[in-house]
Short mmCIF file of C-alpha atoms and ligand atoms in Angstrom, two decimals:
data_model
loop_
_atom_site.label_atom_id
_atom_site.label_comp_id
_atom_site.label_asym_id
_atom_site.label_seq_id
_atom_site.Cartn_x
_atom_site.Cartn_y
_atom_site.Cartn_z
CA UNK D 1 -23.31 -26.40 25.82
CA UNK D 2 -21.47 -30.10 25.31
CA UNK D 3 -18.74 -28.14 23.70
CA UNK D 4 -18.32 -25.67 26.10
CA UNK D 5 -18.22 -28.05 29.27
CA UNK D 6 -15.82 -30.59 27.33
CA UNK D 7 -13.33 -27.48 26.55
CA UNK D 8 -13.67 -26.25 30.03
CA UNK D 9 -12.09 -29.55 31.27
CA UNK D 10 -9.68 -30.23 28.68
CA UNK D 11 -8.04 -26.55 29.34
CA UNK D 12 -7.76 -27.46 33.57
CA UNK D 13 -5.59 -29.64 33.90
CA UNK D 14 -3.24 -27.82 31.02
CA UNK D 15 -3.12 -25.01 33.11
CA UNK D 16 -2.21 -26.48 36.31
CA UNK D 17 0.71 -28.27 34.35
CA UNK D 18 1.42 -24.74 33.10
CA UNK D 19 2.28 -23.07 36.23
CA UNK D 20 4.25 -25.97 37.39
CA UNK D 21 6.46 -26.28 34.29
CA UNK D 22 6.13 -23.74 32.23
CA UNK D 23 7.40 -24.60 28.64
CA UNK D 24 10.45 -22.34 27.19
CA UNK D 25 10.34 -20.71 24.18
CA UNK D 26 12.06 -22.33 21.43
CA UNK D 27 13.87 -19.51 18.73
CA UNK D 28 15.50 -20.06 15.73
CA UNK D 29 17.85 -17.79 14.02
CA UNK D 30 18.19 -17.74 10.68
CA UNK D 31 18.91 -16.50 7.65
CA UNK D 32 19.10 -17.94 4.22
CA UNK D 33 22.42 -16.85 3.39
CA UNK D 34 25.80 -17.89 5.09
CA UNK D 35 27.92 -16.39 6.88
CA UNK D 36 25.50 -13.00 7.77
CA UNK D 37 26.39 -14.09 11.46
CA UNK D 38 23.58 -16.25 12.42
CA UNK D 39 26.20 -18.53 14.65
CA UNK D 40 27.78 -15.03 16.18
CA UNK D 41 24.07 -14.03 17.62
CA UNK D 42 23.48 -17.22 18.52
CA UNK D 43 26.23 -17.37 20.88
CA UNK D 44 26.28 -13.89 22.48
CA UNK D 45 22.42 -14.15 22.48
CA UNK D 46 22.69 -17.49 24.47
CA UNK D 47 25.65 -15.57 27.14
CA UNK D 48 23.74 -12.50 27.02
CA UNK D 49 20.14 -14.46 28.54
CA UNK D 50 22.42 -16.79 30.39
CA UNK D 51 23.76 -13.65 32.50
CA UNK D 52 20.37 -12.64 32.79
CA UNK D 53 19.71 -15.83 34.76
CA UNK D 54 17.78 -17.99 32.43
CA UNK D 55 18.18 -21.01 31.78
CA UNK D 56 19.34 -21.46 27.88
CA UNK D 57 19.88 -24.79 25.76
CA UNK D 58 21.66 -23.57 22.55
CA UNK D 59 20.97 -26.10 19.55
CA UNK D 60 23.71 -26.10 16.99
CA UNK D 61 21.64 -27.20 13.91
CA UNK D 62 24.17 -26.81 11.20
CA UNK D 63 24.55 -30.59 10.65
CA UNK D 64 27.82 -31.28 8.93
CA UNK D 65 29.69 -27.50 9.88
CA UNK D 66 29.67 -27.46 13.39
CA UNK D 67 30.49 -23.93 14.49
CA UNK D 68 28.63 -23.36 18.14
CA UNK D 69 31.33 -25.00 19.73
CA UNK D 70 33.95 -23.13 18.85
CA UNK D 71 32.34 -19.47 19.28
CA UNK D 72 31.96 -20.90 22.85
CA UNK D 73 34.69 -22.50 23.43
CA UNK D 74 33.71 -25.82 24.16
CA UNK D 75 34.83 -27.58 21.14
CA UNK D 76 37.16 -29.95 23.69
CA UNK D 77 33.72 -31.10 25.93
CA UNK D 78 31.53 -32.11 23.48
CA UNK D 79 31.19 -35.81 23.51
CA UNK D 80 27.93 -36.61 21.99
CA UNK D 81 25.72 -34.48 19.58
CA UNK D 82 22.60 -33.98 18.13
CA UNK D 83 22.25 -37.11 16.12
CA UNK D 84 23.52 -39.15 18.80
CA UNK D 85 20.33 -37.89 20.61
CA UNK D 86 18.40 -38.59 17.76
CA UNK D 87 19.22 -41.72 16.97
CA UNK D 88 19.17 -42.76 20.68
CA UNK D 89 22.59 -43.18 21.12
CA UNK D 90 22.50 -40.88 23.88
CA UNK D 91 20.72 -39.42 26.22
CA UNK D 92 20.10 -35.60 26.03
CA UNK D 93 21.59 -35.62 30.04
CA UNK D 94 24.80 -36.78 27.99
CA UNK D 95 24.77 -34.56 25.34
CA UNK D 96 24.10 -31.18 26.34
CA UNK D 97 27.56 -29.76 27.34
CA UNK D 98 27.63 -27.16 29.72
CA UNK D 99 29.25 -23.60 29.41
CA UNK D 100 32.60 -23.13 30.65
CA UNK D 101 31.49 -19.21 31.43
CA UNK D 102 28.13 -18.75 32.21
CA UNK D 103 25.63 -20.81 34.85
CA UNK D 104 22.78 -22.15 33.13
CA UNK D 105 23.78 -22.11 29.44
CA UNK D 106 24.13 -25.46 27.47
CA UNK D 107 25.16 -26.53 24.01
CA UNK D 108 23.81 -29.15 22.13
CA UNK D 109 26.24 -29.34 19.37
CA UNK D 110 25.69 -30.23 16.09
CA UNK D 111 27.43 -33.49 14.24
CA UNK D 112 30.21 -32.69 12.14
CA UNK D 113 30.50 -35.84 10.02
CA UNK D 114 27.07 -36.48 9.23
CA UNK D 115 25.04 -34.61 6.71
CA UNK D 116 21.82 -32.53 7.19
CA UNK D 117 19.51 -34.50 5.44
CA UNK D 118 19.87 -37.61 7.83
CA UNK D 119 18.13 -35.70 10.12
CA UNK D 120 14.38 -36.56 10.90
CA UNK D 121 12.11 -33.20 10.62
CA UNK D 122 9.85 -35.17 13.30
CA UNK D 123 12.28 -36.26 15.84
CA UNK D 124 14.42 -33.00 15.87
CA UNK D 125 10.60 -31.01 17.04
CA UNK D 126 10.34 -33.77 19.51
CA UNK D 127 14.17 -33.22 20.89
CA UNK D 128 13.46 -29.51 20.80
CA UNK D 129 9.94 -30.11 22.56
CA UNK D 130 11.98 -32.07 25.50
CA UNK D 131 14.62 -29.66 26.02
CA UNK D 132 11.66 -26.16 26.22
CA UNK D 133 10.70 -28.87 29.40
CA UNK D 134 13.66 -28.23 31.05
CA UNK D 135 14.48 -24.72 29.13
CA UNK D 136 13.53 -21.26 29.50
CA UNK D 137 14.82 -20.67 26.19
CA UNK D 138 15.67 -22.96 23.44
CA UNK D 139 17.84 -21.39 20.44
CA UNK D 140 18.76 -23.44 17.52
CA UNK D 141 21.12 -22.06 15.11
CA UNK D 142 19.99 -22.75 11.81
CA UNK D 143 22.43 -23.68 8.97
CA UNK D 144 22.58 -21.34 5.58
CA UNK D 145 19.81 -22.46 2.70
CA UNK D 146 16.33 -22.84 3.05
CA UNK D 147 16.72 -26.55 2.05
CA UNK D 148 16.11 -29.85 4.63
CA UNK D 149 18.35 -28.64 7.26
CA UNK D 150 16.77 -25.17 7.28
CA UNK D 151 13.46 -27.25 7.60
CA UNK D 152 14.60 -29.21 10.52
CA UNK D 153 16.27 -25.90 12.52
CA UNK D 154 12.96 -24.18 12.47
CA UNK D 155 10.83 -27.58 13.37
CA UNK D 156 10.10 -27.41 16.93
CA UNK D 157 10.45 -23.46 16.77
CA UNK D 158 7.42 -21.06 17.81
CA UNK D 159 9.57 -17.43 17.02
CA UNK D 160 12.63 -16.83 14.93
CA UNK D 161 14.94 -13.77 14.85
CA UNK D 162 15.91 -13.49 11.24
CA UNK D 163 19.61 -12.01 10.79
CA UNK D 164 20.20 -9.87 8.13
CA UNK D 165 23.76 -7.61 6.98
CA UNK D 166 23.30 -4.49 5.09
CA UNK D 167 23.59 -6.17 1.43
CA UNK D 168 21.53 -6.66 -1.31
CA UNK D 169 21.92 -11.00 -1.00
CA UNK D 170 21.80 -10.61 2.55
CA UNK D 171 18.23 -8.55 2.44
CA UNK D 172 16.91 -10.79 -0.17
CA UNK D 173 17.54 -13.94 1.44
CA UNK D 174 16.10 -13.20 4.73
CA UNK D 175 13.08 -11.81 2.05
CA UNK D 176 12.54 -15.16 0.80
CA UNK D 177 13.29 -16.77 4.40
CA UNK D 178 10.43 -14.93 6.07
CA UNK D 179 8.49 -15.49 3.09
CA UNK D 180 8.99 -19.26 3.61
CA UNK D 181 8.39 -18.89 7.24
CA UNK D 182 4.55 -17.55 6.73
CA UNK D 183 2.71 -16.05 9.27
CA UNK D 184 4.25 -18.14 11.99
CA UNK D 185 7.42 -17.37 14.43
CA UNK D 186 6.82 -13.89 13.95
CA UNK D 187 10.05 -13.26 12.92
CA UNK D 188 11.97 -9.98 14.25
CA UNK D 189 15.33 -8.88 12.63
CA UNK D 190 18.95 -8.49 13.66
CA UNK D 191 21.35 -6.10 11.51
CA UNK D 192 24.42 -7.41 11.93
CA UNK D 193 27.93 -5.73 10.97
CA UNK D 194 26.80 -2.33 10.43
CA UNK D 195 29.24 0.06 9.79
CA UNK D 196 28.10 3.69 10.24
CA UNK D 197 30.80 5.80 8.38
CA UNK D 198 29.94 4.13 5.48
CA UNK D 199 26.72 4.22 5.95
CA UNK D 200 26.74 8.20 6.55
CA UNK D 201 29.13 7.99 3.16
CA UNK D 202 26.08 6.49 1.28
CA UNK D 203 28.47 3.50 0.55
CA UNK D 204 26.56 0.81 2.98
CA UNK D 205 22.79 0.42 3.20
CA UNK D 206 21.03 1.80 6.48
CA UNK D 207 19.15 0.15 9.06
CA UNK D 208 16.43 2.61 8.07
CA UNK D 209 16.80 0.94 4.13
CA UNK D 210 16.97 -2.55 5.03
CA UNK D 211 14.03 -2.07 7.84
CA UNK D 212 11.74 -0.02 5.48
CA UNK D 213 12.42 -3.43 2.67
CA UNK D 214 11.82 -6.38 5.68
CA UNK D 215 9.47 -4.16 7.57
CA UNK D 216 10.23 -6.60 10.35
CA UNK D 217 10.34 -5.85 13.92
CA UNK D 218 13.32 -4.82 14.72
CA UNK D 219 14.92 -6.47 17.66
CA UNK D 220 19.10 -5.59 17.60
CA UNK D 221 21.06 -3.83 15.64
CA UNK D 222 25.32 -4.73 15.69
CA UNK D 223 27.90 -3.02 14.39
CA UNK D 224 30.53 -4.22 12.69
CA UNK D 225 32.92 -4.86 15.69
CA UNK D 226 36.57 -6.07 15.27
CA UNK D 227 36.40 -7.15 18.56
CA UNK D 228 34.35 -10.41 17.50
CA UNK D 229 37.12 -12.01 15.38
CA UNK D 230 38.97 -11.76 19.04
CA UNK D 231 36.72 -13.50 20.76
CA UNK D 232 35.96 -16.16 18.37
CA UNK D 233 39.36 -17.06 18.63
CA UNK D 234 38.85 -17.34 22.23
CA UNK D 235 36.48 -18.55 22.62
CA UNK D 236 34.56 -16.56 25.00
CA UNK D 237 31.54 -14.97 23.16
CA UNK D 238 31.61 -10.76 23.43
CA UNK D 239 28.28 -10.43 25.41
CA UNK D 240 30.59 -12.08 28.43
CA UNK D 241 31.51 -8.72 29.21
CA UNK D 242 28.91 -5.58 29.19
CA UNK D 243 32.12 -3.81 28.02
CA UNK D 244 31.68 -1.85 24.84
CA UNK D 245 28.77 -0.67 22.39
CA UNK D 246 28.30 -4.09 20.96
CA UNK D 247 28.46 -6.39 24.18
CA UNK D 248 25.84 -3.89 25.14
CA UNK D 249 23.82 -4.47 22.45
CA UNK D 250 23.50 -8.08 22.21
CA UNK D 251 22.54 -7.85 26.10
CA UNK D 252 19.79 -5.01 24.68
CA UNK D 253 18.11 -7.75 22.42
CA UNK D 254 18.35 -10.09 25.27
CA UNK D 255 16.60 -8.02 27.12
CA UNK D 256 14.09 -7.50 24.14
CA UNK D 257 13.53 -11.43 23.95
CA UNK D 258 12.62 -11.58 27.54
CA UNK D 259 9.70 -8.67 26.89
CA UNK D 260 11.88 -6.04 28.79
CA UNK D 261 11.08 -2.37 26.63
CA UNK D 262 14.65 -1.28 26.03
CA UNK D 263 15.47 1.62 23.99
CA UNK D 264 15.32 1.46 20.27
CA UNK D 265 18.27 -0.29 18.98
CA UNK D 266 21.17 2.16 17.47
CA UNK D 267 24.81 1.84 16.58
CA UNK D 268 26.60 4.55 16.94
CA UNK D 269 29.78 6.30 15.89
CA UNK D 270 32.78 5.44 17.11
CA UNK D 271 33.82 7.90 20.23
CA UNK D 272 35.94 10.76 19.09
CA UNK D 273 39.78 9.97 19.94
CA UNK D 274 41.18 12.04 22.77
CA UNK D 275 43.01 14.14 19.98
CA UNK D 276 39.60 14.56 18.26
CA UNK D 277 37.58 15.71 21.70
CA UNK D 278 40.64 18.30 22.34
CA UNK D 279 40.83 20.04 19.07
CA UNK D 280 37.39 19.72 17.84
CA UNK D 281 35.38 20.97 20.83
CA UNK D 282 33.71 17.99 21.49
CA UNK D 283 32.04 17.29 24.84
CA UNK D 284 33.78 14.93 27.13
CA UNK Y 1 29.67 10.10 -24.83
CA UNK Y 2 26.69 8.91 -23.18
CA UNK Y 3 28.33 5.95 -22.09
CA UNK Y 4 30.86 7.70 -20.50
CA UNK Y 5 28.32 10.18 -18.84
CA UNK Y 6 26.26 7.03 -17.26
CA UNK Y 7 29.73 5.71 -15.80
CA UNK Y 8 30.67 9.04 -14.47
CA UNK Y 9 27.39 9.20 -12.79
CA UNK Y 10 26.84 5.81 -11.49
CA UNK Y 11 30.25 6.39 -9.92
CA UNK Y 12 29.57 9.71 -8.40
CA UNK Y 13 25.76 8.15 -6.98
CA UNK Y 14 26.73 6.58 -3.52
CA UNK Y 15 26.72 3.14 -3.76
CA UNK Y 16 24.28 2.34 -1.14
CA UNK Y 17 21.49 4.42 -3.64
CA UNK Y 18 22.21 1.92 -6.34
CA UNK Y 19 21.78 -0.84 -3.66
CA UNK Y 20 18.78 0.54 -2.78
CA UNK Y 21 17.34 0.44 -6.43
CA UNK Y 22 18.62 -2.95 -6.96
CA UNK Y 23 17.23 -4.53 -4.49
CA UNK Y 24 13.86 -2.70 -4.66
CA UNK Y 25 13.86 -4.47 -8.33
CA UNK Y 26 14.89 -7.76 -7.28
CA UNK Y 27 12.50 -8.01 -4.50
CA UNK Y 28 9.59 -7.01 -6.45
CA UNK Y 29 11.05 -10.23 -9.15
CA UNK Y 30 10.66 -12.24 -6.09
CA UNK Y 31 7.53 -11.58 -5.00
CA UNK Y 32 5.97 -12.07 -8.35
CA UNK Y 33 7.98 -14.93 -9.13
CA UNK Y 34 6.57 -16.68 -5.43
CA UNK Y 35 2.91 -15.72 -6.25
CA UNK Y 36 1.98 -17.90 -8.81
CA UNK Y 37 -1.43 -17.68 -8.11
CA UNK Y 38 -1.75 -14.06 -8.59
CA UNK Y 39 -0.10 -14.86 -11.76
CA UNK Y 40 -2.92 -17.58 -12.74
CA UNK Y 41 -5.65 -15.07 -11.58
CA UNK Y 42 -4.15 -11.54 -14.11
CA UNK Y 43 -3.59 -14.34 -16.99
CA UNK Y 44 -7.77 -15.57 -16.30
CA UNK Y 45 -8.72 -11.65 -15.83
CA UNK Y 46 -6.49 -10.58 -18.76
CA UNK Y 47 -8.33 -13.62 -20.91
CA UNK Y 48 -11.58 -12.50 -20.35
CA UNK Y 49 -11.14 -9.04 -21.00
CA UNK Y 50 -9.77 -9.85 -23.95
CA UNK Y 51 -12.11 -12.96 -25.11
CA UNK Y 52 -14.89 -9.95 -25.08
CA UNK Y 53 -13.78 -9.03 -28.66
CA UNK Y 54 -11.74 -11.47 -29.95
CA UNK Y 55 -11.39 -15.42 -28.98
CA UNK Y 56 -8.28 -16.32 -27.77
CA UNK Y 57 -6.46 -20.14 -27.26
CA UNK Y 58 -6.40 -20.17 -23.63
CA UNK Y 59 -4.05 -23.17 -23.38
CA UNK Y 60 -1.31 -21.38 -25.12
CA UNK Y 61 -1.01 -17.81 -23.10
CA UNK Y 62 1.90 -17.38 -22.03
CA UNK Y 63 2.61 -14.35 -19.39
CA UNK Y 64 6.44 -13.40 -18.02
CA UNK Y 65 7.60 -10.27 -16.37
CA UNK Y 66 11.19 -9.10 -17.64
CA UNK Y 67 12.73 -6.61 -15.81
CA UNK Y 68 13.35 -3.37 -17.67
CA UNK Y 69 15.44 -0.37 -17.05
CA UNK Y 70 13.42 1.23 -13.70
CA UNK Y 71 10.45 -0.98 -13.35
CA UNK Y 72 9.15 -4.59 -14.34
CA UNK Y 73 7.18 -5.45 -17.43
CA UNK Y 74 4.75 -7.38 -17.89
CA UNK Y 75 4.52 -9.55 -21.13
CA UNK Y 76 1.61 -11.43 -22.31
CA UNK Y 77 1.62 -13.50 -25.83
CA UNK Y 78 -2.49 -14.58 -25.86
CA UNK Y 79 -2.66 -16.48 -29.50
CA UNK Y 80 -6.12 -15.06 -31.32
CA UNK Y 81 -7.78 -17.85 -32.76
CA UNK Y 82 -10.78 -15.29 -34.87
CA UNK Y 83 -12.03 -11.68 -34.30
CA UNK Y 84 -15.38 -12.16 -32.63
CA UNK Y 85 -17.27 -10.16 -35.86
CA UNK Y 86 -20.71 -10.42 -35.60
CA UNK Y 87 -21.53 -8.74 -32.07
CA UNK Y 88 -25.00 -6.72 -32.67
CA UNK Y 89 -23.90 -3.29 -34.12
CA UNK Y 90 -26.14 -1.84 -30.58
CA UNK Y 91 -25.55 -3.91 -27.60
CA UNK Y 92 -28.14 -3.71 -25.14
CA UNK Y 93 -28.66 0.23 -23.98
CA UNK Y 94 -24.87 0.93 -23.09
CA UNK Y 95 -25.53 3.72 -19.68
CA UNK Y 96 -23.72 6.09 -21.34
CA UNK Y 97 -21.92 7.49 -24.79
CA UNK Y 98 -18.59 7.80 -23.18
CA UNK Y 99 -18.01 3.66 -22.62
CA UNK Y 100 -19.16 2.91 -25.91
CA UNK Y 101 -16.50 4.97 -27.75
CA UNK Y 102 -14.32 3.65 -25.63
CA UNK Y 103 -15.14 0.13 -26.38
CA UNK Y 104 -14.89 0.79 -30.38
CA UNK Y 105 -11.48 1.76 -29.66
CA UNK Y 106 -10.33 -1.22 -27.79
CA UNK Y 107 -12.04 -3.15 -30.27
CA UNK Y 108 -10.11 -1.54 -33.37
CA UNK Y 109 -6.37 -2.37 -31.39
CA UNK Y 110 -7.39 -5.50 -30.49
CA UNK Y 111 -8.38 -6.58 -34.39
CA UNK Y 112 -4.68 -4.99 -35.69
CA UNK Y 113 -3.03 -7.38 -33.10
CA UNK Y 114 -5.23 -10.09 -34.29
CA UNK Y 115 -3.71 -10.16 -37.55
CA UNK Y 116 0.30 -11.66 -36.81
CA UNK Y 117 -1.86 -13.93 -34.95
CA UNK Y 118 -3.81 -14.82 -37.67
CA UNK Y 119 -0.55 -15.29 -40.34
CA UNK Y 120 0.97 -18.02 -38.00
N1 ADP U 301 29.16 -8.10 14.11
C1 ADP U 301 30.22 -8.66 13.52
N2 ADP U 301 31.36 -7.96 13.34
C2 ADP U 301 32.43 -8.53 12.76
N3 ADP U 301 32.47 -9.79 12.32
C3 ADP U 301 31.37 -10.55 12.47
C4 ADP U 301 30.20 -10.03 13.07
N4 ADP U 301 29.26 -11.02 13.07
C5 ADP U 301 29.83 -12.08 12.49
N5 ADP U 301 31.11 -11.81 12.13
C6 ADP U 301 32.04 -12.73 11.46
O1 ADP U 301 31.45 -13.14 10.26
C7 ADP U 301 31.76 -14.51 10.01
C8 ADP U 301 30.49 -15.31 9.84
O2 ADP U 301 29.78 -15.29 11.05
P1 ADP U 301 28.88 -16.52 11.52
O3 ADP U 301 28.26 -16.14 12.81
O4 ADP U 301 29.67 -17.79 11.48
O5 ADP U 301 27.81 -16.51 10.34
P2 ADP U 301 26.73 -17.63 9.95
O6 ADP U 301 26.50 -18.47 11.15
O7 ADP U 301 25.52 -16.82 9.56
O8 ADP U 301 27.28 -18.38 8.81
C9 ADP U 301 32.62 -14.98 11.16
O9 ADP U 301 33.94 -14.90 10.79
C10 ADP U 301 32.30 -13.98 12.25
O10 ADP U 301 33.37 -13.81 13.14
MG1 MG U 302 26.67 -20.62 11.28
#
């Protein structure tokens, strides 16, 4: 009876706060192995919930190879980073840059001369505690490795979204990640760079192969799109546009993350060419 | 011949098969390799079992897994210290005939293996 009184009144007050500010939901996508596109799905995730009309902190985590910038073009505004914040040589007001494209998305950028292991596990959950305040969705980008700076990315994270290619490394690093990430974050899983004539050769892994080994929820599945090394040079991530099977699909897990029930994610083949439609019968 | 025959064939299987079977190997390595306690808990099983018949030096077991053509083996080296002998010839009302010729064999393997043991 003492108990149940003394929870009653401990739980009021937490849900008045609650419907005042309600706290955003911090997600960290990772990996284990480099270079699977973690930074890529970061960016286009962040634009892609951005356009939605949340309000998105990115968190560039990859102490030492700062990337975040660059995929969103904003490499020339960044004056402070995370360290800086960290270390109390700035405030967060001062760090977080804003995006040059789309209302409501922010980059906190990582430092590029310091290392990853400077970083306090303690004080980067507290940072990303502050910014889910003022967030509706807080995504770090975690470096490659499971080591310290892998530790720190997923600190203050409740969810990750675990990105994964269609290769044996690939699929066994993201193994071992979710393995290391327990029963927490329920991860889900992004396929990235998918190519589907080689899958329907039998020369690249399925989504159906690598799903049935992760047996992870699946929330996106991208192609392999020459459309990204464009962009990156740009600047200005893909999901800017809705233009285009893969635009479109980072704006489907978007949707996903923010508990809209979109179709099951596909990639499909390219169109048929004009020449193909004519001579092949295809339908227009 | 035959090694020409497996190259032929692993060239004409579609890579994304042999992928497959790879990593269906290598994950199964990792998953044994990150349970250690699973691994503590078959050694203590495996022990018993064994200690039935013949006493073993439990400090010196040693239990791997190598990874053979199609599957994973496991390998346990259990030292035998002495063949446990003088176990009453009929231990108390066995249920039924078929476990007790079953235990005489398990008992006559386990006394061959006893003897490299026994030399070193
Ligand atoms: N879907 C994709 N299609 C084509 N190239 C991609 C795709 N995703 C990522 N890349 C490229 O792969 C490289 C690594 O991507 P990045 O996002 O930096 O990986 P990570 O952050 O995991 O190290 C970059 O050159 C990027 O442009
Ligand atoms: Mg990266």
């Amino acid at each position: 009876m003492h108990a149940l009184t003394h929870t009653a009144t401990a739980t009021e007050p937490a849900v008045t706060r609650g419907e005042t500010t309600k706290l955003g939901r911090a997600i960290v996508v990772t990996s284990g192995k480099g270079g699977v596109g973690k930074t890529t799905t970061t960016a286009n995730l962040g634009t892609a919930l951005a356009q939605r009309g949340a309000r998105v902190a990115l968190v560039d985590a990859d102490i030492g190879l700062r990337n975040l910038d660059i995929l969103l073009g904003l490499e020339n505004r960044v004056q402070y980073h995370v360290l800086d914040v960290l270390d109390e040589n700035a405030s967060l007001d001062d760090a977080l840059v804003a995006d040059k494209h789309s209302d409501g998305l922010y980059l906190l950028a990582a430092a590029q001369s310091r290392e990853k292991e400077e970083v306090d596990t303690e004080k980067m959950r507290a940072l990303v505690a502050s910014l889910r305040e003022r967030f509706d969705y807080v995504i770090i980008d975690s470096p490659a490795g499971i080591e310290k700076g892998f530790k720190n990315a997923v600190a203050g994270a409740q969810e990750a979204i675990v990105v994964c290619t269609p290769e044996v490394s690939a699929v066994r690093d993201v193994d071992r990640v979710v393995g290391l990430l327990g029963n927490r974050f329920r991860p889900q899983l992004v396929i990235n760079r998918v190519r589907p004539q080689l899958v329907k050769k039998g020369t690249m892994l399925s989504v159906e192969d690598v799903d049935a080994f992760l047996r992870l929820p699946l929330l996106g599945v991208i192609a392999d799109e020459p459309q990204i090394i464009v962009t990156t040079n740009r600047g200005e991530p893909l999901a800017l546009s809705r233009d285009g099977q893969t635009a479109n699909a980072y704006h489907a897990i978007a949707a996903r993350i923010a508990g809209e029930d979109v179709p099951a994610p596909r990639v499909e083949m390219p169109k048929p060419t004009l020449f193909e439609r004519l001579f092949r019968g295809g339908r227009a | 011949m035959i090694e020409f025959l497996r190259r032929f064939l692993s060239a004409a299987s579609p890579s994304a098969s042999t992928a497959k079977e790879r990593l269906r190997l290598v994950l199964m390595t990792d998953h044994l390799a990150l349970g250690p306690e699973i691994v503590d808990a078959m050694k203590r099983d495996l022990v018993d079992v064994i200690s039935r018949h013949v006493e073993v030096d439990r400090e010196k077991i040693e239990v791997t897994f190598e990874r053979q053509d199609r599957a994973i083996a496991l390998l346990a080296n259990i030292p035998i210290l002495s063949v446990r002998r003088p176990e009453p010839p009929a231990p108390p009302a066995p249920p039924a005939v078929r476990p007790r010729r079953k235990r005489s064999r398990r008992r006559r393997t386990t006394a061959s293996a006893a003897e490299p043991a026994a030399a070193t």
